[in-house]
Amino acid sequence: MIDARDMTDLSDWTIHGGRLSDAAIAFPDAPAPWLDLSTGINPDPWPGVAQVAIDWQRLPDAAAIGALEAAAARHFGVRASNVLALPGTEFGLRWLRGLPLPAPFRHVAPGYGTHGEALPGSRAISADRLAEEAALGGTILCANPANPDGRLIAVDSLLAIGATLARSGGWLVIDEAFVDAHRDASILPRLSGSEPIIVMRSFGKFFGLAGVRLGFAVAPPGIIAPWRAAIGSWPVSAAANAIGVAAYADAGWIAATRARLRARADAMDAVLRRHGLEPQGASPLFRLVDGDAAGLFARLARQGILTRPFAYAPRWLRLGVPGCAADLDRLDRALGDE
C-alpha cells in the first residue's frame, strides 16, 4: 500500500482503477465521499435498471441469450449470427489464445495490460506501425478508441489493415470497449461478417453498469460457433441478459447520453486548460494529461479524488469525466489547491 506521504512510487495504483477502499486507507484525511475518476466508466448509468424484471429462479435459456445477442447486433449494426455474449470483454480477451489465430502475435501499446497477456508471446508495437506490421501477417490486437490516450483510428485505416492481414491469412482483433460513446467510430457496420476480424464490445463502460459483467465478441460464424460451444450453455447471468436486452433497445437514452458525454468532456477540457493541463484523447469518457503525474495524483487524492496513473508512462495521468457540474467544480477546486 502506498503511503500518502511518499508518492514517488505509484505502482500500487497502476494495475486498474476503482480502488476506492484502498484509497480511503492510504489517504485517511481525504474528504468523503470519494469522487472516482479512475475508471473511464460512464458516471451517469442507464436509469432503467430498477424497472427490469429478472427471473432469478431460472437459467437464461437459449432463446433468452439469442434475444440478447439480437438486441446487441441491432445496436452494433451486424447480424446476430456474428455475435457471442460473454461475461465481460476481459473474459473474451483471455479466451483469444484458445482460438485458431495465427502467429506472430502483436498488440498495440500503450494500451490495456490484458492485451499484452491475451496471446502467447505477443510483441508490443506502436499504432503508427500498424500498416507495416500488417504486411507481416499473423494476428494484431488493438483498441479503438485506445486506452489510455483515447486515440481514434479511422475506420478506413482499420479496414485497410484488416485487408492486408487477410491476404496472408492473418487476423485483426479490435477492442472497441469505449466506442459506444462515439456515433460513427465502430468498424462493425462496415463489415460483411466474413472478414478475418474479431471485435470485442463492452456493455458496462458506456451504460455505466460495469458490475453487470457483460460483453460481446463479434466475428465470422466459423469462429463464433466453436467459441460458443467451448464456453457452454450459460455464458451470462439472467440479470445481465435482461438488462442488456432492455438497455440496447433504449435508443433515445443512447443518443442523448452521447451528446451529454461530449458536452461534459468539453467542460472538463476547459477546466484542465485553466489549470495548465492540456487534455489528450477523443473519448468523451476520459482524458489523459502529461506532467507531474505523481504530484497531481497525490494532490487530488488528498481531496478525495481518485485518478489513474500508468507504470509504463510515469508522466501520464488519466481522469474520467465527472458526471455532474458539482463533481466538475470539486475537481476544479482540487486542481487549484496547491
mmCIF file of C-alpha atoms in Angstrom, residues 28 33 66 70 93 100 102 221 242 261 270 278 289 302:
data_model
loop_
_atom_site.group_PDB
_atom_site.id
_atom_site.type_symbol
_atom_site.label_atom_id
_atom_site.label_comp_id
_atom_site.label_asym_id
_atom_site.label_seq_id
_atom_site.Cartn_x
_atom_site.Cartn_y
_atom_site.Cartn_z
ATOM 1 C CA PRO A 28 -7.420 8.739 5.681
ATOM 2 C CA PRO A 33 -17.415 10.675 -0.318
ATOM 3 C CA GLY A 66 -30.490 -15.270 -28.535
ATOM 4 C CA ALA A 70 -30.031 -9.985 -31.389
ATOM 5 C CA LEU A 93 -9.757 -11.299 -24.453
ATOM 6 C CA PRO A 100 -7.143 -20.707 -34.107
ATOM 7 C CA PRO A 102 -2.076 -17.349 -36.475
ATOM 8 C CA PRO A 221 -19.809 -17.538 -37.711
ATOM 9 C CA ALA A 242 -32.427 -8.957 -19.128
ATOM 10 C CA LEU A 261 -20.850 12.965 -22.545
ATOM 11 C CA ALA A 270 -11.836 23.926 -20.202
ATOM 12 C CA GLU A 278 -3.536 20.016 -21.851
ATOM 13 C CA VAL A 289 -2.760 14.644 -19.129
ATOM 14 C CA ARG A 302 -5.790 14.322 -0.646
#
